[in-house]
């Protein structure tokens, strides 16, 4: 199975004070799935971890464990996010009334 992985779902696996049934179900499926993310996803994860560290929600060590978890999963970064931003992503956003960022996530699946 292939799907687009949202940062908010993945980050809930990383933050010790979050427990989300939907996100946990996705994590349980991950060994049998391929997840695709837009190019900006890694920056979103990094920023969320930094903010969580600064707010003392997690330690640096917990961030490192979270990164190790994410890197162990089949998560493919759509290197073409930028290429499609002003073409198919924009069209998809118009058609589905999505924000460009949400359309980019949807557009991240293999073309």
CSV table of N, CA and C in Angstrom, one decimal:
chain,number,residue,atom,x,y,z
A,1,UNK,N,0.8,-1.2,0.0
A,1,UNK,CA,0.0,0.0,0.0
A,1,UNK,C,0.9,1.2,0.0
A,2,UNK,N,0.5,2.2,-0.7
A,2,UNK,CA,1.2,3.5,-0.8
A,2,UNK,C,0.2,4.6,-0.3
A,3,UNK,N,0.8,5.6,0.4
A,3,UNK,CA,0.0,6.7,0.9
A,3,UNK,C,0.9,7.9,1.2
A,4,UNK,N,0.3,9.0,1.3
A,4,UNK,CA,1.0,10.2,1.7
A,4,UNK,C,1.0,10.4,3.2
A,5,UNK,N,2.1,10.6,3.8
A,5,UNK,CA,2.2,10.7,5.2
A,5,UNK,C,2.3,12.2,5.6
A,6,UNK,N,1.4,12.6,6.5
A,6,UNK,CA,1.3,13.9,6.9
A,6,UNK,C,2.3,14.1,8.1
A,7,UNK,N,2.9,15.2,8.2
A,7,UNK,CA,3.8,15.5,9.3
A,7,UNK,C,3.1,15.4,10.7
A,8,UNK,N,1.9,15.8,10.8
A,8,UNK,CA,1.2,15.8,12.1
A,8,UNK,C,1.0,14.3,12.6
A,9,UNK,N,0.9,13.4,11.6
A,9,UNK,CA,0.7,12.0,12.0
A,9,UNK,C,2.1,11.5,12.5
A,10,UNK,N,3.1,11.7,11.7
A,10,UNK,CA,4.4,11.2,12.0
A,10,UNK,C,5.0,11.8,13.3
A,11,UNK,N,4.7,13.1,13.5
A,11,UNK,CA,5.3,13.7,14.7
A,11,UNK,C,4.6,13.2,16.0
A,12,UNK,N,3.4,12.7,15.9
A,12,UNK,CA,2.7,12.2,17.1
A,12,UNK,C,3.4,10.9,17.5
A,13,UNK,N,4.1,10.2,16.6
A,13,UNK,CA,4.9,9.1,17.0
A,13,UNK,C,6.1,9.5,17.8
A,14,UNK,N,6.5,10.7,17.7
A,14,UNK,CA,7.8,11.2,18.2
A,14,UNK,C,7.7,11.9,19.5
A,15,UNK,N,6.5,12.4,19.8
A,15,UNK,CA,6.3,13.2,21.0
A,15,UNK,C,5.7,12.4,22.1
A,16,UNK,N,6.4,12.3,23.2
A,16,UNK,CA,6.0,11.4,24.3
A,16,UNK,C,4.7,11.8,24.9
A,17,UNK,N,4.3,13.0,24.8
A,17,UNK,CA,3.1,13.5,25.5
A,17,UNK,C,1.9,13.4,24.5
A,18,UNK,N,2.0,12.8,23.3
A,18,UNK,CA,0.9,12.7,22.4
A,18,UNK,C,0.6,11.2,22.2
A,19,UNK,N,-0.6,10.9,22.2
A,19,UNK,CA,-1.1,9.5,21.9
A,19,UNK,C,-2.3,9.6,21.0
A,20,UNK,N,-2.2,9.3,19.8
A,20,UNK,CA,-3.3,9.4,18.8
A,20,UNK,C,-3.6,8.0,18.2
A,21,UNK,N,-4.8,7.6,18.4
A,21,UNK,CA,-5.2,6.2,17.9
A,21,UNK,C,-5.0,6.1,16.4
A,22,UNK,N,-5.4,7.2,15.6
A,22,UNK,CA,-5.2,7.1,14.2
A,22,UNK,C,-3.8,7.0,13.8
A,23,UNK,N,-2.9,7.9,14.4
A,23,UNK,CA,-1.5,7.8,14.1
A,23,UNK,C,-0.9,6.5,14.5
A,24,UNK,N,-1.3,6.0,15.6
A,24,UNK,CA,-0.8,4.7,16.0
A,24,UNK,C,-1.1,3.6,15.1
A,25,UNK,N,-2.4,3.6,14.5
A,25,UNK,CA,-2.8,2.6,13.5
A,25,UNK,C,-1.9,2.8,12.3
A,26,UNK,N,-1.6,4.0,11.9
A,26,UNK,CA,-0.8,4.2,10.7
A,26,UNK,C,0.6,3.6,11.0
A,27,UNK,N,1.2,3.9,12.1
A,27,UNK,CA,2.5,3.3,12.5
A,27,UNK,C,2.5,1.8,12.4
A,28,UNK,N,1.4,1.2,12.9
A,28,UNK,CA,1.3,-0.3,12.9
A,28,UNK,C,1.3,-0.8,11.5
A,29,UNK,N,0.8,0.0,10.5
A,29,UNK,CA,0.8,-0.4,9.1
A,29,UNK,C,2.1,-0.2,8.4
A,30,UNK,N,2.9,0.6,8.9
A,30,UNK,CA,4.1,1.1,8.2
A,30,UNK,C,5.0,-0.1,7.7
A,31,UNK,N,5.2,-1.2,8.4
A,31,UNK,CA,6.1,-2.2,7.9
A,31,UNK,C,5.6,-2.8,6.5
A,32,UNK,N,4.3,-2.6,6.2
A,32,UNK,CA,3.8,-3.2,5.0
A,32,UNK,C,3.4,-2.1,4.0
A,33,UNK,N,3.9,-0.9,4.2
A,33,UNK,CA,3.5,0.3,3.4
A,33,UNK,C,4.7,1.1,2.9
A,34,UNK,N,4.4,1.9,1.9
A,34,UNK,CA,5.4,2.9,1.4
A,34,UNK,C,4.7,4.2,1.6
A,35,UNK,N,5.3,5.1,2.4
A,35,UNK,CA,4.8,6.4,2.6
A,35,UNK,C,5.6,7.4,1.8
A,36,UNK,N,4.9,8.4,1.3
A,36,UNK,CA,5.5,9.4,0.5
A,36,UNK,C,5.2,10.8,1.1
A,37,UNK,N,6.2,11.6,1.1
A,37,UNK,CA,6.1,13.0,1.7
A,37,UNK,C,6.7,14.0,0.7
A,38,UNK,N,6.2,15.2,0.8
A,38,UNK,CA,6.7,16.3,0.0
A,38,UNK,C,8.1,16.7,0.5
A,39,UNK,N,8.8,17.4,-0.3
A,39,UNK,CA,10.2,17.8,0.0
A,39,UNK,C,10.3,18.6,1.3
A,40,UNK,N,9.4,19.3,1.7
A,40,UNK,CA,9.4,20.2,2.9
A,40,UNK,C,9.2,19.4,4.2
A,41,UNK,N,8.8,18.1,4.1
A,41,UNK,CA,8.4,17.3,5.2
A,41,UNK,C,9.6,17.2,6.3
A,42,UNK,N,10.8,16.9,5.8
A,42,UNK,CA,11.9,16.8,6.8
A,42,UNK,C,12.1,18.1,7.6
A,43,UNK,N,12.0,19.2,6.9
A,43,UNK,CA,12.1,20.5,7.6
A,43,UNK,C,11.0,20.7,8.6
A,44,UNK,N,9.8,20.2,8.3
A,44,UNK,CA,8.6,20.3,9.2
A,44,UNK,C,8.9,19.5,10.5
A,45,UNK,N,9.4,18.2,10.2
A,45,UNK,CA,9.7,17.4,11.3
A,45,UNK,C,10.8,18.0,12.2
A,46,UNK,N,11.9,18.4,11.6
A,46,UNK,CA,13.0,19.0,12.3
A,46,UNK,C,12.5,20.2,13.1
A,47,UNK,N,11.7,21.1,12.5
A,47,UNK,CA,11.2,22.3,13.2
A,47,UNK,C,10.3,21.9,14.4
A,48,UNK,N,9.5,20.9,14.2
A,48,UNK,CA,8.6,20.5,15.3
A,48,UNK,C,9.4,19.9,16.5
A,49,UNK,N,10.4,19.1,16.1
A,49,UNK,CA,11.3,18.6,17.2
A,49,UNK,C,12.0,19.7,17.9
A,50,UNK,N,12.5,20.7,17.2
A,50,UNK,CA,13.2,21.8,17.8
A,50,UNK,C,12.3,22.5,18.8
A,51,UNK,N,11.1,22.8,18.3
A,51,UNK,CA,10.1,23.6,19.2
A,51,UNK,C,9.8,22.7,20.4
A,52,UNK,N,9.6,21.4,20.2
A,52,UNK,CA,9.3,20.5,21.3
A,52,UNK,C,10.4,20.5,22.3
A,53,UNK,N,11.7,20.5,21.9
A,53,UNK,CA,12.8,20.5,22.8
A,53,UNK,C,12.8,21.9,23.5
A,54,UNK,N,12.6,22.9,22.8
A,54,UNK,CA,12.7,24.3,23.5
A,54,UNK,C,11.6,24.4,24.5
A,55,UNK,N,10.5,23.8,24.3
A,55,UNK,CA,9.3,23.8,25.3
A,55,UNK,C,9.4,22.7,26.3
A,56,UNK,N,10.5,22.0,26.3
A,56,UNK,CA,10.8,20.9,27.3
A,56,UNK,C,9.7,19.8,27.2
A,57,UNK,N,9.2,19.6,26.0
A,57,UNK,CA,8.2,18.5,25.8
A,57,UNK,C,9.0,17.2,25.5
A,58,UNK,N,10.2,17.3,25.0
A,58,UNK,CA,11.1,16.2,24.8
A,58,UNK,C,12.5,16.6,25.0
A,59,UNK,N,13.4,15.6,25.2
A,59,UNK,CA,14.8,15.9,25.3
A,59,UNK,C,15.5,15.7,24.0
A,60,UNK,N,16.7,16.2,23.9
A,60,UNK,CA,17.5,16.0,22.7
A,60,UNK,C,17.6,14.5,22.4
A,61,UNK,N,17.8,13.7,23.4
A,61,UNK,CA,17.9,12.2,23.2
A,61,UNK,C,16.6,11.6,22.6
A,62,UNK,N,15.5,12.1,23.1
A,62,UNK,CA,14.2,11.7,22.6
A,62,UNK,C,14.1,12.1,21.1
A,63,UNK,N,14.5,13.3,20.8
A,63,UNK,CA,14.5,13.7,19.4
A,63,UNK,C,15.3,12.8,18.5
A,64,UNK,N,16.5,12.4,19.0
A,64,UNK,CA,17.4,11.5,18.2
A,64,UNK,C,16.7,10.1,18.1
A,65,UNK,N,16.0,9.6,19.1
A,65,UNK,CA,15.3,8.4,19.0
A,65,UNK,C,14.2,8.5,18.0
A,66,UNK,N,13.5,9.6,18.0
A,66,UNK,CA,12.4,9.9,17.0
A,66,UNK,C,12.9,9.9,15.6
A,67,UNK,N,14.1,10.5,15.4
A,67,UNK,CA,14.7,10.6,14.1
A,67,UNK,C,15.1,9.2,13.6
A,68,UNK,N,15.6,8.4,14.5
A,68,UNK,CA,16.0,7.0,14.2
A,68,UNK,C,14.8,6.2,13.8
A,69,UNK,N,13.7,6.4,14.5
A,69,UNK,CA,12.4,5.7,14.1
A,69,UNK,C,12.0,6.1,12.7
A,70,UNK,N,11.9,7.4,12.5
A,70,UNK,CA,11.5,7.8,11.2
A,70,UNK,C,12.4,7.4,10.0
A,71,UNK,N,13.7,7.4,10.3
A,71,UNK,CA,14.6,6.9,9.3
A,71,UNK,C,14.6,5.4,9.0
A,72,UNK,N,14.0,4.7,10.0
A,72,UNK,CA,13.9,3.2,9.8
A,72,UNK,C,12.7,2.8,9.0
A,73,UNK,N,11.8,3.7,8.7
A,73,UNK,CA,10.6,3.4,8.0
A,73,UNK,C,10.7,3.7,6.5
A,74,UNK,N,9.9,3.1,5.7
A,74,UNK,CA,9.9,3.3,4.3
A,74,UNK,C,9.1,4.6,3.9
A,75,UNK,N,9.9,5.7,4.1
A,75,UNK,CA,9.3,7.0,3.8
A,75,UNK,C,10.1,7.6,2.7
A,76,UNK,N,9.5,7.9,1.6
A,76,UNK,CA,10.1,8.4,0.4
A,76,UNK,C,9.8,9.8,0.2
A,77,UNK,N,10.8,10.6,0.0
A,77,UNK,CA,10.7,12.1,-0.1
A,77,UNK,C,10.5,12.3,-1.6
A,78,UNK,N,9.5,13.1,-2.0
A,78,UNK,CA,9.2,13.5,-3.3
A,78,UNK,C,10.2,14.6,-3.7
A,79,UNK,N,11.2,14.2,-4.4
A,79,UNK,CA,12.2,15.2,-4.7
A,79,UNK,C,11.7,16.2,-5.8
A,80,UNK,N,10.6,15.9,-6.4
A,80,UNK,CA,10.0,16.7,-7.4
A,80,UNK,C,9.0,17.7,-6.9
A,81,UNK,N,8.8,17.8,-5.6
A,81,UNK,CA,7.8,18.7,-5.1
A,81,UNK,C,7.9,20.1,-5.7
A,82,UNK,N,9.1,20.6,-5.8
A,82,UNK,CA,9.3,22.0,-6.4
A,82,UNK,C,8.9,22.0,-7.9
A,83,UNK,N,9.2,20.9,-8.6
A,83,UNK,CA,8.9,20.9,-10.0
A,83,UNK,C,7.4,21.0,-10.3
A,84,UNK,N,6.6,20.3,-9.5
A,84,UNK,CA,5.2,20.2,-9.7
A,84,UNK,C,4.4,21.3,-9.0
A,85,UNK,N,5.1,22.1,-8.2
A,85,UNK,CA,4.4,23.2,-7.4
A,85,UNK,C,3.6,24.1,-8.2
A,86,UNK,N,4.1,24.5,-9.3
A,86,UNK,CA,3.4,25.5,-10.1
A,86,UNK,C,2.7,24.9,-11.3
A,87,UNK,N,2.6,23.6,-11.3
A,87,UNK,CA,1.8,22.9,-12.4
A,87,UNK,C,0.8,22.0,-11.7
A,88,UNK,N,1.0,20.7,-11.7
A,88,UNK,CA,0.0,19.8,-11.2
A,88,UNK,C,-0.4,20.0,-9.8
A,89,UNK,N,0.4,20.5,-8.9
A,89,UNK,CA,0.1,20.7,-7.5
A,89,UNK,C,-0.9,21.9,-7.5
A,90,UNK,N,-0.6,22.9,-8.3
A,90,UNK,CA,-1.5,24.1,-8.3
A,90,UNK,C,-2.9,23.7,-8.9
A,91,UNK,N,-2.9,22.9,-10.0
A,91,UNK,CA,-4.1,22.4,-10.6
A,91,UNK,C,-4.9,21.6,-9.6
A,92,UNK,N,-4.3,20.7,-8.9
A,92,UNK,CA,-4.9,19.8,-7.9
A,92,UNK,C,-5.5,20.7,-6.8
A,93,UNK,N,-4.8,21.7,-6.3
A,93,UNK,CA,-5.3,22.6,-5.3
A,93,UNK,C,-6.6,23.3,-5.8
A,94,UNK,N,-6.6,23.7,-7.0
A,94,UNK,CA,-7.8,24.4,-7.5
A,94,UNK,C,-8.9,23.4,-7.6
A,95,UNK,N,-8.7,22.3,-8.2
A,95,UNK,CA,-9.8,21.3,-8.4
A,95,UNK,C,-10.4,20.8,-7.1
A,96,UNK,N,-9.6,20.6,-6.1
A,96,UNK,CA,-10.0,20.0,-4.8
A,96,UNK,C,-10.2,21.0,-3.7
A,97,UNK,N,-10.0,22.3,-4.0
A,97,UNK,CA,-10.1,23.4,-3.0
A,97,UNK,C,-9.2,23.1,-1.8
A,98,UNK,N,-7.9,22.7,-2.2
A,98,UNK,CA,-6.9,22.5,-1.2
A,98,UNK,C,-5.9,23.6,-1.1
A,99,UNK,N,-5.3,23.8,0.1
A,99,UNK,CA,-4.1,24.7,0.1
A,99,UNK,C,-3.0,24.1,-0.7
A,100,UNK,N,-2.1,24.9,-1.2
A,100,UNK,CA,-1.0,24.4,-2.0
A,100,UNK,C,-0.2,23.3,-1.3
A,101,UNK,N,0.0,23.6,0.0
A,101,UNK,CA,0.8,22.6,0.8
A,101,UNK,C,0.0,21.3,0.8
A,102,UNK,N,-1.3,21.3,1.1
A,102,UNK,CA,-2.0,20.0,1.1
A,102,UNK,C,-2.0,19.3,-0.2
A,103,UNK,N,-2.2,20.1,-1.3
A,103,UNK,CA,-2.1,19.5,-2.6
A,103,UNK,C,-0.8,18.9,-2.9
A,104,UNK,N,0.3,19.5,-2.4
A,104,UNK,CA,1.7,19.0,-2.6
A,104,UNK,C,1.8,17.7,-1.9
A,105,UNK,N,1.2,17.5,-0.8
A,105,UNK,CA,1.2,16.2,-0.1
A,105,UNK,C,0.5,15.2,-0.9
A,106,UNK,N,-0.6,15.5,-1.5
A,106,UNK,CA,-1.4,14.6,-2.3
A,106,UNK,C,-0.6,14.3,-3.6
A,107,UNK,N,0.0,15.3,-4.1
A,107,UNK,CA,0.8,15.2,-5.4
A,107,UNK,C,2.1,14.4,-5.2
A,108,UNK,N,2.5,14.1,-3.9
A,108,UNK,CA,3.7,13.5,-3.6
A,108,UNK,C,3.8,12.0,-4.0
A,109,UNK,N,2.6,11.4,-4.2
A,109,UNK,CA,2.6,10.0,-4.7
A,109,UNK,C,3.3,9.9,-6.0
A,110,UNK,N,3.9,8.8,-6.3
A,110,UNK,CA,4.6,8.6,-7.6
A,110,UNK,C,3.7,9.0,-8.8
A,111,UNK,N,4.4,9.7,-9.7
A,111,UNK,CA,3.6,10.2,-10.9
A,111,UNK,C,3.7,9.1,-12.0
